Amino acid sequence: MTTTPHVDIDRERIAELTAREARALDARTQASRDMYERARRTLSGGVASSYQVRDPWPIYLSRGQGPRVWDVDGNEMLDFHNGFGSMVQGHAHPAITRAVNARMELGTHFAAPTEDAIVVSEELSRRWGLPKWRYVNSGSEATMDAIRIARAVTGRDTIVKIAGSYHGHHDGVMVAIGAVPAELGDRESYASVPYGAGIPQAVAEMTVPVPFNDAPAMERRIDRLTEEGRPPACVIMEAAMMNLGVVLPEPGYLEAVRELTCARGIVLIFDEVKTGLCIAAGGATERFGVTPDMVTLAKALGGGLPSGAIGGTEEAFAVVEDGSVYQVGTYNGNPLSMAAARANLLEVLTAEAYRHLDALNDHILEGCRRVIESYGFPGYSIGVGSKGCVTFSPEPIVDYETFKANQDADLAELAWLYNLNRGVFMTPGREEEWTLSVTHSSEDCDAFIAAFEEMASDLTA
Ligand SMILES: Cc1ncc(COP(=O)(O)O)c(C=O)c1O
């Protein structure tokens, strides 16, 4: 990641262009506006999840095919949001559609095991080099169960997590995200700030945040926790942070965390809900060459159906197999999800698919880099596998503090409006990365680069 000399962007110009683009988007999404008026009467906030909220109204979609989606106004867009990275296989992929249709005819739910669940665990085991697997229905369930297993294995309660990282919506991990640095306090002893209301402080206190890309700081905090009589059960982390754009691990960082956690008998959990299946066949574990004790998967696993998985060592799963941890769920290993996951893994996300994704990502990252350089735009492009972004910061973002210090939310919002108005669908209102799908082409990526170039040109003219 490099940053080049850059121009100062006029804030008034950002505001002016934001107003212009917002007006244009409002004009072309009137059916979404009408749907919002109807939806909000019974569907709280007009959406199914608060992450879908958008002011003045959300963009309601009607269908997707390959790399494209259509909204209820009939606007056709290339999808770079891809369901928060769940749709790396593209929409309505024929292999997954076939598998799901075939399963529909045979019955969709028994709460009894089926062969597809075995095939999927065999393939995940091969990809991750972890012998044992279980299923859940979402990323939140995966991280919740993995933490429970870690606590049972170690007989300890404390969780260490990375400040700013998101691991789902259960109480134990809704800590130290979206907080302002002043609330978090000193880097050596970040506070356990709950994310939103309804989370008991006593539960939040059991989760201790540490900075990303700083193994010595993690070690010092773990030492202090041990002295205080609360050694951690686990470190749960993304090997590359995926909710502040993309923040890659610095050389040696993951290895140091692996060594440290091994030495202290702490279960290392890589939360691969976003990285898994999206940045390599075997996720971050393969890409960065560091194997944790447990991984959590969801999103891209089910090929567009709700699913999730936990993988781990024999030792980790011993507490499940001896019956001391209840890893349960009515819909775990649901036949429809498993049929989709099987087709997804064996027919869609093949070695060739990852070569295609890597080449596409190189293309889009390089295109964005060229725009940044030629307009002196304050930022840099960064990514891995199918994931990437332009980070609107002249300084490299290495952790949550550098993100908060340099975040340009206004530019992120403007970029989103430029994208939507030029047929590029991205995650609304958030510093999210793109996820490419196996159905995207380099011409599709050129459309993204062109929208970015138009914005860079308008801002620097
Ligand atoms: C890294 C990570 N872990 C866990 C989750 C939670 O997944 P879900 O929304 O499926 O519960 C997310 C969701 O964005 C995530 O990004």
mmCIF file of N, CA and C in Angstrom, residues 157-228:
data_model
loop_
_atom_site.group_PDB
_atom_site.id
_atom_site.type_symbol
_atom_site.label_atom_id
_atom_site.label_comp_id
_atom_site.label_asym_id
_atom_site.label_seq_id
_atom_site.Cartn_x
_atom_site.Cartn_y
_atom_site.Cartn_z
ATOM 1 N N ASP A 157 -13.123 -17.381 30.952
ATOM 2 C CA ASP A 157 -14.287 -16.616 30.475
ATOM 3 C C ASP A 157 -13.947 -15.453 29.546
ATOM 4 N N THR A 158 -12.777 -14.853 29.732
ATOM 5 C CA THR A 158 -12.478 -13.590 29.029
ATOM 6 C C THR A 158 -12.231 -13.818 27.536
ATOM 7 N N ILE A 159 -12.730 -12.852 26.747
ATOM 8 C CA ILE A 159 -12.533 -12.878 25.289
ATOM 9 C C ILE A 159 -11.661 -11.682 24.922
ATOM 10 N N VAL A 160 -10.664 -11.912 24.082
ATOM 11 C CA VAL A 160 -9.919 -10.777 23.521
ATOM 12 C C VAL A 160 -10.342 -10.616 22.070
ATOM 13 N N LYS A 161 -10.667 -9.388 21.699
ATOM 14 C CA LYS A 161 -11.037 -9.093 20.308
ATOM 15 C C LYS A 161 -10.282 -7.853 19.829
ATOM 16 N N ILE A 162 -10.361 -7.617 18.528
ATOM 17 C CA ILE A 162 -9.686 -6.463 17.951
ATOM 18 C C ILE A 162 -10.640 -5.263 17.963
ATOM 19 N N ALA A 163 -10.153 -4.135 18.468
ATOM 20 C CA ALA A 163 -10.980 -2.915 18.486
ATOM 21 C C ALA A 163 -11.399 -2.568 17.058
ATOM 22 N N GLY A 164 -12.690 -2.302 16.901
ATOM 23 C CA GLY A 164 -13.213 -1.898 15.589
ATOM 24 C C GLY A 164 -13.706 -3.052 14.746
ATOM 25 N N SER A 165 -13.405 -4.285 15.143
ATOM 26 C CA SER A 165 -13.834 -5.442 14.334
ATOM 27 C C SER A 165 -15.256 -5.863 14.691
ATOM 28 N N TYR A 166 -15.989 -6.280 13.676
ATOM 29 C CA TYR A 166 -17.360 -6.757 13.862
ATOM 30 C C TYR A 166 -17.375 -8.272 13.754
ATOM 31 N N HIS A 167 -18.021 -8.911 14.724
ATOM 32 C CA HIS A 167 -18.111 -10.379 14.675
ATOM 33 C C HIS A 167 -19.547 -10.865 14.831
ATOM 34 N N GLY A 168 -20.509 -9.996 14.526
ATOM 35 C CA GLY A 168 -21.903 -10.425 14.642
ATOM 36 C C GLY A 168 -22.613 -9.688 15.749
ATOM 37 N N HIS A 169 -23.883 -10.065 15.962
ATOM 38 C CA HIS A 169 -24.724 -9.219 16.817
ATOM 39 C C HIS A 169 -25.067 -9.820 18.175
ATOM 40 N N HIS A 170 -24.298 -10.814 18.636
ATOM 41 C CA HIS A 170 -24.562 -11.283 20.008
ATOM 42 C C HIS A 170 -23.748 -10.453 21.007
ATOM 43 N N ASP A 171 -24.225 -10.452 22.263
ATOM 44 C CA ASP A 171 -23.693 -9.519 23.270
ATOM 45 C C ASP A 171 -22.173 -9.608 23.437
ATOM 46 N N GLY A 172 -21.642 -10.821 23.393
ATOM 47 C CA GLY A 172 -20.224 -11.017 23.702
ATOM 48 C C GLY A 172 -19.261 -10.352 22.727
ATOM 49 N N VAL A 173 -19.736 -10.044 21.521
ATOM 50 C CA VAL A 173 -18.828 -9.426 20.533
ATOM 51 C C VAL A 173 -19.270 -8.035 20.085
ATOM 52 N N MET A 174 -20.427 -7.591 20.575
ATOM 53 C CA MET A 174 -20.880 -6.226 20.216
ATOM 54 C C MET A 174 -20.167 -5.233 21.154
ATOM 55 N N VAL A 175 -18.862 -5.227 21.058
ATOM 56 C CA VAL A 175 -18.036 -4.448 21.981
ATOM 57 C C VAL A 175 -16.932 -3.765 21.169
ATOM 58 N N ALA A 176 -16.703 -2.465 21.510
ATOM 59 C CA ALA A 176 -15.599 -1.708 20.890
ATOM 60 C C ALA A 176 -15.674 -1.714 19.366
ATOM 61 N N ILE A 177 -16.874 -1.415 18.853
ATOM 62 C CA ILE A 177 -17.054 -1.187 17.416
ATOM 63 C C ILE A 177 -17.803 0.138 17.322
ATOM 64 N N GLY A 178 -17.552 0.883 16.282
ATOM 65 C CA GLY A 178 -18.297 2.131 16.076
ATOM 66 C C GLY A 178 -18.104 3.132 17.199
ATOM 67 N N ALA A 179 -17.164 2.868 18.104
ATOM 68 C CA ALA A 179 -16.943 3.782 19.227
ATOM 69 C C ALA A 179 -15.992 4.900 18.787
ATOM 70 N N VAL A 180 -16.110 6.067 19.429
ATOM 71 C CA VAL A 180 -15.119 7.102 19.140
ATOM 72 C C VAL A 180 -13.886 6.787 19.997
ATOM 73 N N PRO A 181 -12.692 7.127 19.485
ATOM 74 C CA PRO A 181 -11.475 6.771 20.213
ATOM 75 C C PRO A 181 -11.483 7.254 21.666
ATOM 76 N N ALA A 182 -12.108 8.434 21.928
ATOM 77 C CA ALA A 182 -12.136 8.942 23.308
ATOM 78 C C ALA A 182 -12.846 7.959 24.237
ATOM 79 N N GLU A 183 -13.878 7.299 23.735
ATOM 80 C CA GLU A 183 -14.597 6.316 24.570
ATOM 81 C C GLU A 183 -13.720 5.096 24.842
ATOM 82 N N LEU A 184 -12.915 4.747 23.840
ATOM 83 C CA LEU A 184 -12.070 3.556 23.981
ATOM 84 C C LEU A 184 -10.917 3.806 24.940
ATOM 85 N N GLY A 185 -10.437 5.064 24.954
ATOM 86 C CA GLY A 185 -9.362 5.408 25.876
ATOM 87 C C GLY A 185 -8.005 4.941 25.374
ATOM 88 N N ASP A 186 -7.127 4.736 26.342
ATOM 89 C CA ASP A 186 -5.736 4.443 26.034
ATOM 90 C C ASP A 186 -5.582 3.100 25.326
ATOM 91 N N ARG A 187 -4.742 3.109 24.309
ATOM 92 C CA ARG A 187 -4.482 1.948 23.457
ATOM 93 C C ARG A 187 -4.033 0.700 24.239
ATOM 94 N N GLU A 188 -3.342 0.940 25.348
ATOM 95 C CA GLU A 188 -2.852 -0.189 26.152
ATOM 96 C C GLU A 188 -3.964 -0.819 26.973
ATOM 97 N N SER A 189 -5.049 -0.072 27.166
ATOM 98 C CA SER A 189 -6.128 -0.622 27.994
ATOM 99 C C SER A 189 -7.481 -0.111 27.490
ATOM 100 N N TYR A 190 -7.767 -0.387 26.225
ATOM 101 C CA TYR A 190 -9.050 0.012 25.634
ATOM 102 C C TYR A 190 -10.216 -0.427 26.532
ATOM 103 N N ALA A 191 -11.249 0.414 26.561
ATOM 104 C CA ALA A 191 -12.428 0.092 27.372
ATOM 105 C C ALA A 191 -13.367 -0.846 26.601
ATOM 106 N N SER A 192 -14.141 -1.610 27.341
ATOM 107 C CA SER A 192 -15.097 -2.562 26.752
ATOM 108 C C SER A 192 -16.423 -1.842 26.512
ATOM 109 N N VAL A 193 -16.458 -1.001 25.476
ATOM 110 C CA VAL A 193 -17.644 -0.167 25.214
ATOM 111 C C VAL A 193 -18.689 -0.980 24.446
ATOM 112 N N PRO A 194 -19.902 -1.127 25.014
ATOM 113 C CA PRO A 194 -20.932 -1.881 24.275
ATOM 114 C C PRO A 194 -21.356 -1.129 23.012
ATOM 115 N N TYR A 195 -21.698 -1.872 21.976
ATOM 116 C CA TYR A 195 -22.111 -1.282 20.698
ATOM 117 C C TYR A 195 -23.625 -1.260 20.665
ATOM 118 N N GLY A 196 -24.190 -0.119 21.036
ATOM 119 C CA GLY A 196 -25.648 0.008 21.045
ATOM 120 C C GLY A 196 -26.242 -0.384 22.383
ATOM 121 N N ALA A 197 -27.530 -0.100 22.521
ATOM 122 C CA ALA A 197 -28.222 -0.335 23.786
ATOM 123 C C ALA A 197 -28.612 -1.806 23.929
ATOM 124 N N GLY A 198 -28.897 -2.184 25.174
ATOM 125 C CA GLY A 198 -29.427 -3.532 25.423
ATOM 126 C C GLY A 198 -28.369 -4.574 25.710
ATOM 127 N N ILE A 199 -27.107 -4.142 25.748
ATOM 128 C CA ILE A 199 -26.024 -5.092 26.047
ATOM 129 C C ILE A 199 -25.582 -4.852 27.486
ATOM 130 N N PRO A 200 -25.715 -5.849 28.358
ATOM 131 C CA PRO A 200 -25.335 -5.625 29.755
ATOM 132 C C PRO A 200 -23.849 -5.263 29.869
ATOM 133 N N GLN A 201 -23.537 -4.239 30.648
ATOM 134 C CA GLN A 201 -22.135 -3.844 30.819
ATOM 135 C C GLN A 201 -21.320 -5.015 31.364
ATOM 136 N N ALA A 202 -21.944 -5.805 32.232
ATOM 137 C CA ALA A 202 -21.219 -6.935 32.832
ATOM 138 C C ALA A 202 -20.771 -7.927 31.755
ATOM 139 N N VAL A 203 -21.603 -8.089 30.731
ATOM 140 C CA VAL A 203 -21.228 -8.994 29.626
ATOM 141 C C VAL A 203 -20.130 -8.347 28.787
ATOM 142 N N ALA A 204 -20.303 -7.050 28.484
ATOM 143 C CA ALA A 204 -19.310 -6.336 27.676
ATOM 144 C C ALA A 204 -17.932 -6.396 28.337
ATOM 145 N N GLU A 205 -17.900 -6.296 29.664
ATOM 146 C CA GLU A 205 -16.619 -6.267 30.391
ATOM 147 C C GLU A 205 -15.816 -7.543 30.193
ATOM 148 N N MET A 206 -16.495 -8.614 29.840
ATOM 149 C CA MET A 206 -15.774 -9.884 29.646
ATOM 150 C C MET A 206 -15.048 -9.913 28.304
ATOM 151 N N THR A 207 -15.307 -8.901 27.475
ATOM 152 C CA THR A 207 -14.670 -8.836 26.149
ATOM 153 C C THR A 207 -13.690 -7.663 26.126
ATOM 154 N N VAL A 208 -12.446 -7.972 25.875
ATOM 155 C CA VAL A 208 -11.387 -6.973 26.011
ATOM 156 C C VAL A 208 -10.797 -6.640 24.639
ATOM 157 N N PRO A 209 -10.934 -5.365 24.210
ATOM 158 C CA PRO A 209 -10.409 -4.994 22.890
ATOM 159 C C PRO A 209 -8.917 -4.655 22.916
ATOM 160 N N VAL A 210 -8.244 -5.008 21.838
ATOM 161 C CA VAL A 210 -6.839 -4.628 21.645
ATOM 162 C C VAL A 210 -6.689 -4.120 20.208
ATOM 163 N N PRO A 211 -5.626 -3.340 19.934
ATOM 164 C CA PRO A 211 -5.470 -2.812 18.555
ATOM 165 C C PRO A 211 -5.030 -3.888 17.568
ATOM 166 N N PHE A 212 -5.437 -3.707 16.304
ATOM 167 C CA PHE A 212 -5.006 -4.608 15.218
ATOM 168 C C PHE A 212 -3.563 -4.293 14.862
ATOM 169 N N ASN A 213 -2.887 -5.259 14.293
ATOM 170 C CA ASN A 213 -1.514 -5.078 13.777
ATOM 171 C C ASN A 213 -0.524 -4.685 14.860
ATOM 172 N N ASP A 214 -0.766 -5.100 16.087
ATOM 173 C CA ASP A 214 0.142 -4.767 17.188
ATOM 174 C C ASP A 214 0.195 -5.945 18.162
ATOM 175 N N ALA A 215 1.025 -6.926 17.819
ATOM 176 C CA ALA A 215 1.119 -8.125 18.671
ATOM 177 C C ALA A 215 1.720 -7.808 20.043
ATOM 178 N N PRO A 216 2.730 -6.910 20.130
ATOM 179 C CA PRO A 216 3.241 -6.592 21.468
ATOM 180 C C PRO A 216 2.154 -6.000 22.381
ATOM 181 N N ALA A 217 1.281 -5.140 21.827
ATOM 182 C CA ALA A 217 0.198 -4.574 22.657
ATOM 183 C C ALA A 217 -0.753 -5.673 23.102
ATOM 184 N N MET A 218 -1.037 -6.625 22.198
ATOM 185 C CA MET A 218 -1.901 -7.749 22.579
ATOM 186 C C MET A 218 -1.243 -8.563 23.698
ATOM 187 N N GLU A 219 0.041 -8.776 23.566
ATOM 188 C CA GLU A 219 0.750 -9.575 24.568
ATOM 189 C C GLU A 219 0.718 -8.886 25.934
ATOM 190 N N ARG A 220 0.966 -7.565 25.928
ATOM 191 C CA ARG A 220 0.969 -6.843 27.207
ATOM 192 C C ARG A 220 -0.412 -6.905 27.854
ATOM 193 N N ARG A 221 -1.454 -6.771 27.036
ATOM 194 C CA ARG A 221 -2.810 -6.793 27.621
ATOM 195 C C ARG A 221 -3.127 -8.189 28.166
ATOM 196 N N ILE A 222 -2.719 -9.200 27.443
ATOM 197 C CA ILE A 222 -2.975 -10.571 27.894
ATOM 198 C C ILE A 222 -2.211 -10.832 29.205
ATOM 199 N N ASP A 223 -1.000 -10.333 29.285
ATOM 200 C CA ASP A 223 -0.226 -10.492 30.531
ATOM 201 C C ASP A 223 -0.949 -9.826 31.699
ATOM 202 N N ARG A 224 -1.478 -8.635 31.437
ATOM 203 C CA ARG A 224 -2.163 -7.929 32.530
ATOM 204 C C ARG A 224 -3.440 -8.657 32.923
ATOM 205 N N LEU A 225 -4.165 -9.140 31.931
ATOM 206 C CA LEU A 225 -5.401 -9.882 32.238
ATOM 207 C C LEU A 225 -5.056 -11.120 33.080
ATOM 208 N N THR A 226 -3.954 -11.758 32.739
ATOM 209 C CA THR A 226 -3.550 -12.959 33.480
ATOM 210 C C THR A 226 -3.205 -12.579 34.921
ATOM 211 N N GLU A 227 -2.488 -11.471 35.077
ATOM 212 C CA GLU A 227 -2.149 -11.013 36.441
ATOM 213 C C GLU A 227 -3.412 -10.692 37.236
ATOM 214 N N GLU A 228 -4.414 -10.173 36.530
ATOM 215 C CA GLU A 228 -5.685 -9.822 37.207
ATOM 216 C C GLU A 228 -6.536 -11.050 37.501
#
